[in-house]
mmCIF file of C-alpha atoms in Angstrom:
data_model
loop_
_atom_site.group_PDB
_atom_site.id
_atom_site.type_symbol
_atom_site.label_atom_id
_atom_site.label_comp_id
_atom_site.label_asym_id
_atom_site.label_seq_id
_atom_site.Cartn_x
_atom_site.Cartn_y
_atom_site.Cartn_z
ATOM 1 C CA MET A 28 -0.369 0.241 0.010
ATOM 2 C CA SER A 29 1.787 3.469 -1.050
ATOM 3 C CA ALA A 30 1.531 6.496 0.608
ATOM 4 C CA ASP A 31 -1.390 7.682 -1.239
ATOM 5 C CA ASP A 32 -3.139 4.671 -1.035
ATOM 6 C CA ILE A 33 -2.919 5.367 3.138
ATOM 7 C CA CYS A 34 -3.779 9.186 2.710
ATOM 8 C CA ALA A 35 -6.921 8.062 1.130
ATOM 9 C CA LEU A 36 -7.833 5.491 3.250
ATOM 10 C CA ILE A 37 -7.282 7.765 6.173
ATOM 11 C CA ALA A 38 -9.675 10.615 4.098
ATOM 12 C CA MET A 39 -12.616 7.913 3.410
ATOM 13 C CA ARG A 40 -12.826 6.493 6.730
ATOM 14 C CA GLY A 41 -10.663 7.903 9.441
ATOM 15 C CA PRO A 42 -7.865 7.867 11.264
ATOM 16 C CA GLN A 43 -9.519 5.161 13.253
ATOM 17 C CA SER A 44 -9.612 2.818 11.140
ATOM 18 C CA LEU A 45 -6.166 2.251 10.152
ATOM 19 C CA VAL A 46 -6.487 1.198 14.245
ATOM 20 C CA SER A 47 -8.590 -1.275 13.533
ATOM 21 C CA LYS A 48 -7.256 -2.937 11.397
ATOM 22 C CA LYS A 49 -4.311 -3.528 12.831
ATOM 23 C CA LYS A 50 -6.452 -5.212 15.798
ATOM 24 C CA LYS A 51 -8.345 -7.497 13.636
ATOM 25 C CA LYS A 52 -4.950 -8.920 12.814
ATOM 26 C CA ARG A 53 -3.892 -9.176 16.188
ATOM 27 C CA LYS A 54 -6.476 -10.489 16.787
ATOM 28 C CA GLU A 55 -6.692 -12.956 13.711
ATOM 29 C CA ARG A 56 -2.587 -14.148 14.450
ATOM 30 C CA ASP A 57 -3.877 -14.442 18.191
ATOM 31 C CA ARG A 58 -6.103 -16.615 17.742
ATOM 32 C CA SER A 59 -4.433 -18.867 15.645
ATOM 33 C CA LEU A 60 -1.278 -19.119 18.862
ATOM 34 C CA LYS A 61 -3.698 -21.058 20.459
ATOM 35 C CA ASN A 62 -2.418 -23.364 23.814
ATOM 36 C CA PRO A 63 0.895 -21.871 23.921
ATOM 37 C CA ILE A 64 3.583 -23.158 26.877
ATOM 38 C CA LEU A 65 5.515 -20.221 28.461
ATOM 39 C CA LEU A 66 9.602 -22.557 29.239
ATOM 40 C CA ARG A 67 10.768 -20.719 32.303
ATOM 41 C CA ASN A 68 14.571 -21.570 34.091
ATOM 42 C CA VAL A 69 16.626 -21.597 30.635
ATOM 43 C CA ASN A 70 19.710 -21.061 31.052
ATOM 44 C CA PRO A 71 20.684 -17.714 28.950
ATOM 45 C CA ASN A 72 24.411 -19.250 27.185
ATOM 46 C CA ILE A 73 21.722 -21.791 25.892
ATOM 47 C CA LYS A 74 21.163 -20.795 21.659
ATOM 48 C CA ASP A 75 17.196 -21.264 20.510
ATOM 49 C CA ASP A 76 18.707 -24.153 18.092
ATOM 50 C CA MET A 77 18.551 -26.563 21.449
ATOM 51 C CA VAL A 78 15.933 -25.403 23.017
ATOM 52 C CA GLU A 79 13.950 -26.098 19.713
ATOM 53 C CA GLU A 80 14.977 -29.390 18.524
ATOM 54 C CA MET A 81 13.806 -30.747 22.510
ATOM 55 C CA PHE A 82 9.906 -29.324 22.137
ATOM 56 C CA SER A 83 9.783 -30.457 18.327
ATOM 57 C CA THR A 84 9.719 -34.267 19.535
ATOM 58 C CA CYS A 85 5.703 -32.811 21.465
ATOM 59 C CA GLY A 86 4.908 -31.301 17.431
ATOM 60 C CA HIS A 87 5.502 -29.048 15.204
ATOM 61 C CA ILE A 88 6.236 -25.527 16.463
ATOM 62 C CA LYS A 89 5.107 -22.078 15.035
ATOM 63 C CA SER A 90 6.614 -19.972 16.389
ATOM 64 C CA MET A 91 8.872 -19.239 19.950
ATOM 65 C CA VAL A 92 9.919 -16.172 21.092
ATOM 66 C CA ARG A 93 12.728 -15.980 23.752
ATOM 67 C CA TYR A 94 12.121 -13.209 26.286
ATOM 68 C CA ASN A 95 14.818 -11.702 28.677
ATOM 69 C CA GLU A 96 13.556 -10.516 32.041
ATOM 70 C CA GLY A 97 16.706 -8.339 33.356
ATOM 71 C CA GLY A 98 17.141 -7.751 37.064
ATOM 72 C CA ALA A 99 18.544 -10.100 39.625
ATOM 73 C CA ASN A 100 16.820 -12.688 37.625
ATOM 74 C CA LEU A 101 18.951 -13.539 34.650
ATOM 75 C CA MET A 102 17.228 -16.778 33.458
ATOM 76 C CA HIS A 103 14.949 -16.421 30.370
ATOM 77 C CA LYS A 104 12.005 -18.051 29.278
ATOM 78 C CA PHE A 105 10.436 -19.058 26.116
ATOM 79 C CA VAL A 106 6.791 -18.986 25.168
ATOM 80 C CA ILE A 107 6.372 -21.551 22.289
ATOM 81 C CA HIS A 108 3.070 -22.130 19.809
ATOM 82 C CA PHE A 109 2.835 -25.096 17.787
ATOM 83 C CA GLU A 110 1.403 -25.246 14.401
ATOM 84 C CA LYS A 111 -2.468 -27.833 15.871
ATOM 85 C CA ALA A 112 -3.217 -25.748 18.587
ATOM 86 C CA THR A 113 -4.132 -28.719 20.061
ATOM 87 C CA GLY A 114 -4.493 -29.157 24.654
ATOM 88 C CA GLN A 115 -2.090 -32.677 23.124
ATOM 89 C CA MET A 116 0.369 -31.076 21.842
ATOM 90 C CA ALA A 117 1.324 -28.650 25.319
ATOM 91 C CA SER A 118 -0.377 -31.609 27.943
ATOM 92 C CA VAL A 119 3.522 -33.951 25.861
ATOM 93 C CA ALA A 120 5.096 -30.752 26.494
ATOM 94 C CA LEU A 121 4.176 -30.373 30.198
ATOM 95 C CA MET A 122 5.986 -34.225 30.946
ATOM 96 C CA LYS A 123 9.498 -32.779 29.937
ATOM 97 C CA LYS A 124 9.103 -30.419 33.160
ATOM 98 C CA GLY A 125 12.332 -31.264 35.769
ATOM 99 C CA LEU A 126 14.045 -32.399 32.584
ATOM 100 C CA MET A 127 18.061 -31.165 33.048
ATOM 101 C CA LEU A 128 19.326 -28.637 30.267
ATOM 102 C CA ALA A 129 22.757 -26.745 30.295
ATOM 103 C CA GLY A 130 22.554 -27.748 33.918
ATOM 104 C CA CYS A 131 19.239 -26.505 34.969
ATOM 105 C CA PRO A 132 15.953 -28.226 34.981
ATOM 106 C CA LEU A 133 13.170 -26.775 33.338
ATOM 107 C CA ASP A 134 9.985 -24.834 34.059
ATOM 108 C CA VAL A 135 7.157 -25.955 32.203
ATOM 109 C CA ILE A 136 3.524 -24.397 32.569
ATOM 110 C CA ILE A 137 0.571 -23.736 30.419
ATOM 111 C CA PRO A 138 0.719 -20.128 30.537
ATOM 112 C CA THR A 139 -2.530 -17.890 32.125
ATOM 113 C CA PRO A 140 -3.230 -14.491 29.473
ATOM 114 C CA GLU A 141 -1.948 -12.274 32.610
ATOM 115 C CA GLN A 142 2.052 -14.382 32.903
ATOM 116 C CA LEU A 143 2.357 -13.803 28.986
ATOM 117 C CA MET A 144 1.136 -10.100 29.650
ATOM 118 C CA VAL A 145 3.972 -10.404 32.339
ATOM 119 C CA THR A 146 6.129 -11.773 30.367
ATOM 120 C CA ARG A 147 6.259 -8.989 27.371
ATOM 121 C CA ASN A 148 6.321 -6.222 30.048
ATOM 122 C CA ALA A 149 9.083 -6.916 31.618
ATOM 123 C CA HIS A 150 11.193 -8.547 28.447
ATOM 124 C CA LYS A 151 10.206 -4.864 26.830
ATOM 125 C CA LYS A 152 11.749 -3.110 30.353
ATOM 126 C CA PHE A 153 14.598 -4.588 30.191
ATOM 127 C CA LYS A 154 15.065 -4.104 26.275
ATOM 128 C CA LYS A 155 14.272 -0.307 27.521
ATOM 129 C CA GLU A 156 16.964 0.148 30.048
ATOM 130 C CA GLN A 157 19.820 -1.596 27.908
ATOM 131 C CA LYS A 158 19.087 0.984 25.510
ATOM 132 C CA GLN A 159 19.714 3.713 27.774
ATOM 133 C CA MET A 160 22.678 2.153 29.366
ATOM 134 C CA ARG A 161 24.111 1.464 26.235
ATOM 135 C CA LEU A 162 22.747 5.416 25.115
ATOM 136 C CA THR A 163 24.256 6.552 28.795
ATOM 137 C CA ALA A 164 28.146 5.285 27.977
ATOM 138 C CA SER A 165 28.046 6.673 24.594
ATOM 139 C CA LYS A 166 27.326 9.304 25.996
ATOM 140 C CA LYS A 167 30.021 9.371 28.326
ATOM 141 C CA GLN A 168 32.603 8.074 25.307
ATOM 142 C CA GLN A 169 31.640 11.300 23.931
ATOM 143 C CA GLU A 170 32.488 13.584 26.642
ATOM 144 C CA MET A 171 36.310 12.387 27.400
ATOM 145 C CA GLU A 172 36.696 12.083 23.193
ATOM 146 C CA ALA A 173 35.447 15.660 23.562
ATOM 147 C CA LYS A 174 37.620 17.141 26.095
ATOM 148 C CA LYS A 175 38.867 21.092 25.855
ATOM 149 C CA PRO A 176 43.071 20.220 25.058
ATOM 150 C CA GLU A 177 42.910 23.024 27.955
ATOM 151 C CA ASP A 178 42.291 20.760 30.332
ATOM 152 C CA ILE A 179 45.187 18.120 29.737
ATOM 153 C CA GLN A 180 47.356 18.623 32.007
ATOM 154 C CA TYR A 181 51.089 17.216 31.122
ATOM 155 C CA THR A 182 53.916 16.186 33.272
ATOM 156 C CA LEU A 183 57.712 16.830 33.176
ATOM 157 C CA GLY A 184 59.571 15.594 30.237
ATOM 158 C CA GLN A 185 56.050 14.151 28.616
ATOM 159 C CA MET A 186 57.090 12.872 24.979
ATOM 160 C CA VAL A 187 54.068 14.501 22.504
ATOM 161 C CA GLU A 188 53.716 15.355 19.065
ATOM 162 C CA VAL A 189 53.305 18.754 17.105
ATOM 163 C CA HIS A 190 50.350 19.477 15.066
ATOM 164 C CA SER A 191 48.739 21.864 13.315
ATOM 165 C CA LEU A 192 50.990 24.595 13.589
ATOM 166 C CA ALA A 193 50.132 27.457 10.594
ATOM 167 C CA LYS A 194 52.647 30.086 10.934
ATOM 168 C CA LEU A 195 54.740 27.234 11.585
ATOM 169 C CA PRO A 196 54.216 23.533 9.616
ATOM 170 C CA LYS A 197 57.651 23.108 9.032
ATOM 171 C CA PHE A 198 56.957 21.192 12.782
ATOM 172 C CA ASN A 199 53.676 19.549 12.295
ATOM 173 C CA GLY A 200 54.151 16.036 13.294
ATOM 174 C CA MET A 201 58.293 16.714 15.248
ATOM 175 C CA LEU A 202 58.439 15.205 18.688
ATOM 176 C CA GLY A 203 59.167 16.879 21.584
ATOM 177 C CA THR A 204 58.839 16.589 24.712
ATOM 178 C CA ILE A 205 57.697 19.280 27.911
ATOM 179 C CA SER A 206 60.179 21.272 29.578
ATOM 180 C CA GLY A 207 58.905 22.357 32.201
ATOM 181 C CA GLU A 208 55.228 23.571 33.917
ATOM 182 C CA LYS A 209 52.692 25.532 32.251
ATOM 183 C CA THR A 210 53.921 29.364 31.895
ATOM 184 C CA PRO A 211 50.749 31.803 33.131
ATOM 185 C CA ASP A 212 49.535 32.123 29.970
ATOM 186 C CA GLY A 213 47.757 29.022 28.758
ATOM 187 C CA ARG A 214 51.350 27.644 26.825
ATOM 188 C CA TRP A 215 53.703 24.564 27.422
ATOM 189 C CA PRO A 216 57.179 24.766 26.992
ATOM 190 C CA VAL A 217 57.951 22.036 24.247
ATOM 191 C CA LEU A 218 61.653 21.483 23.325
ATOM 192 C CA LEU A 219 61.936 20.137 19.793
ATOM 193 C CA PRO A 220 65.222 18.253 18.263
ATOM 194 C CA ALA A 221 65.180 21.201 15.487
ATOM 195 C CA ARG A 222 66.232 23.486 18.478
ATOM 196 C CA PRO A 223 67.130 21.807 21.337
ATOM 197 C CA GLY A 224 69.028 25.286 23.436
ATOM 198 C CA LYS A 225 65.658 27.206 23.640
ATOM 199 C CA PRO A 226 61.506 25.847 24.422
ATOM 200 C CA PHE A 227 58.095 26.743 22.238
ATOM 201 C CA ASN A 228 55.743 27.954 24.199
ATOM 202 C CA LEU A 229 52.772 26.382 22.142
ATOM 203 C CA LYS A 230 49.004 25.774 22.764
ATOM 204 C CA PRO A 231 47.449 22.937 24.524
ATOM 205 C CA ALA A 232 45.737 23.011 20.884
ATOM 206 C CA ASN A 233 48.903 22.180 19.318
ATOM 207 C CA ILE A 234 50.316 19.670 21.350
ATOM 208 C CA ARG A 235 49.233 16.255 22.445
ATOM 209 C CA ALA A 236 50.677 12.791 24.019
ATOM 210 C CA SER A 237 51.788 11.084 21.012
ATOM 211 C CA TRP A 238 51.936 8.222 19.690
ATOM 212 C CA ALA A 239 54.781 6.484 21.834
ATOM 213 C CA ASP A 240 54.299 8.122 24.837
ATOM 214 C CA ARG A 241 49.912 6.550 24.640
ATOM 215 C CA GLU A 242 52.355 3.346 23.791
ATOM 216 C CA LYS A 243 54.437 3.388 26.495
ATOM 217 C CA GLU A 244 51.339 4.032 29.273
ATOM 218 C CA LYS A 245 49.395 0.976 28.054
ATOM 219 C CA LYS A 246 52.561 -1.387 28.567
ATOM 220 C CA LYS A 247 53.214 0.157 32.079
ATOM 221 C CA GLN A 248 49.523 -0.476 32.702
ATOM 222 C CA ASN A 249 49.770 -4.258 31.611
ATOM 223 C CA TYR A 250 52.744 -4.905 33.329
ATOM 224 C CA PHE A 251 52.055 -3.106 36.567
ATOM 225 C CA ALA A 252 48.400 -5.694 35.816
ATOM 226 C CA LYS A 253 50.197 -8.685 35.449
ATOM 227 C CA LYS A 254 51.961 -8.127 38.167
ATOM 228 C CA LYS A 255 48.973 -7.243 40.784
ATOM 229 C CA LYS A 256 47.559 -10.546 39.383
ATOM 230 C CA ARG A 257 50.701 -12.890 39.913
ATOM 231 C CA GLY A 258 51.252 -11.414 43.758
ATOM 232 C CA GLY A 259 46.820 -12.653 44.125
ATOM 233 C CA ALA A 260 47.508 -16.220 42.183
ATOM 234 C CA GLN A 261 50.609 -16.561 44.938
ATOM 235 C CA LEU A 262 48.585 -15.424 47.772
ATOM 236 C CA ASP A 263 45.955 -17.980 46.851
ATOM 237 C CA VAL A 264 48.576 -21.053 47.566
#
């Protein structure tokens, strides 16, 4: 259905026509998916194929939806509908209650509409919280990356790289070292090989920690992390 057809339908029948059409489709779908089973206490590491293989012996599976409620309940749930909406298939599935799957005893029930609604709403809430957490983490990362050059502090002897010099472009890309404290006007004294006797006072926007210095700091952190881990292992022994 094109956009023009939708506009014409709304003009003829009103905006509620599309809503009623969606409700009708939803009712037809719910009517075709009768006698579901609710599978609880499923190990989160279990793949859908394993669950499908286990319950395909009860009958041909028409739909299978995985739910994660999050929070303290780390276990997952499955709502399974069979091709033939008969109670016999659900009864056979109930016989699998208590079977061990990846170390967890399965709980199989025939859910009430209220139980299905609670499971779906909890899953939606968990997904919404996860999305919000990802957005928050992304914002924090962007804030760190967007840190102003004026706020970065360098130490004496730290290696820096010169960049974005307009008047002296030949020095761009050169590595130098911080030779003193920050000047009152906010510049850093940088000693370059091109002029070893006298440092250049450069703006914070024209220097950054060099790649070699960042790599050195990373190796240093890895060294201390391994040393700490080794020390903890010795204490355990």
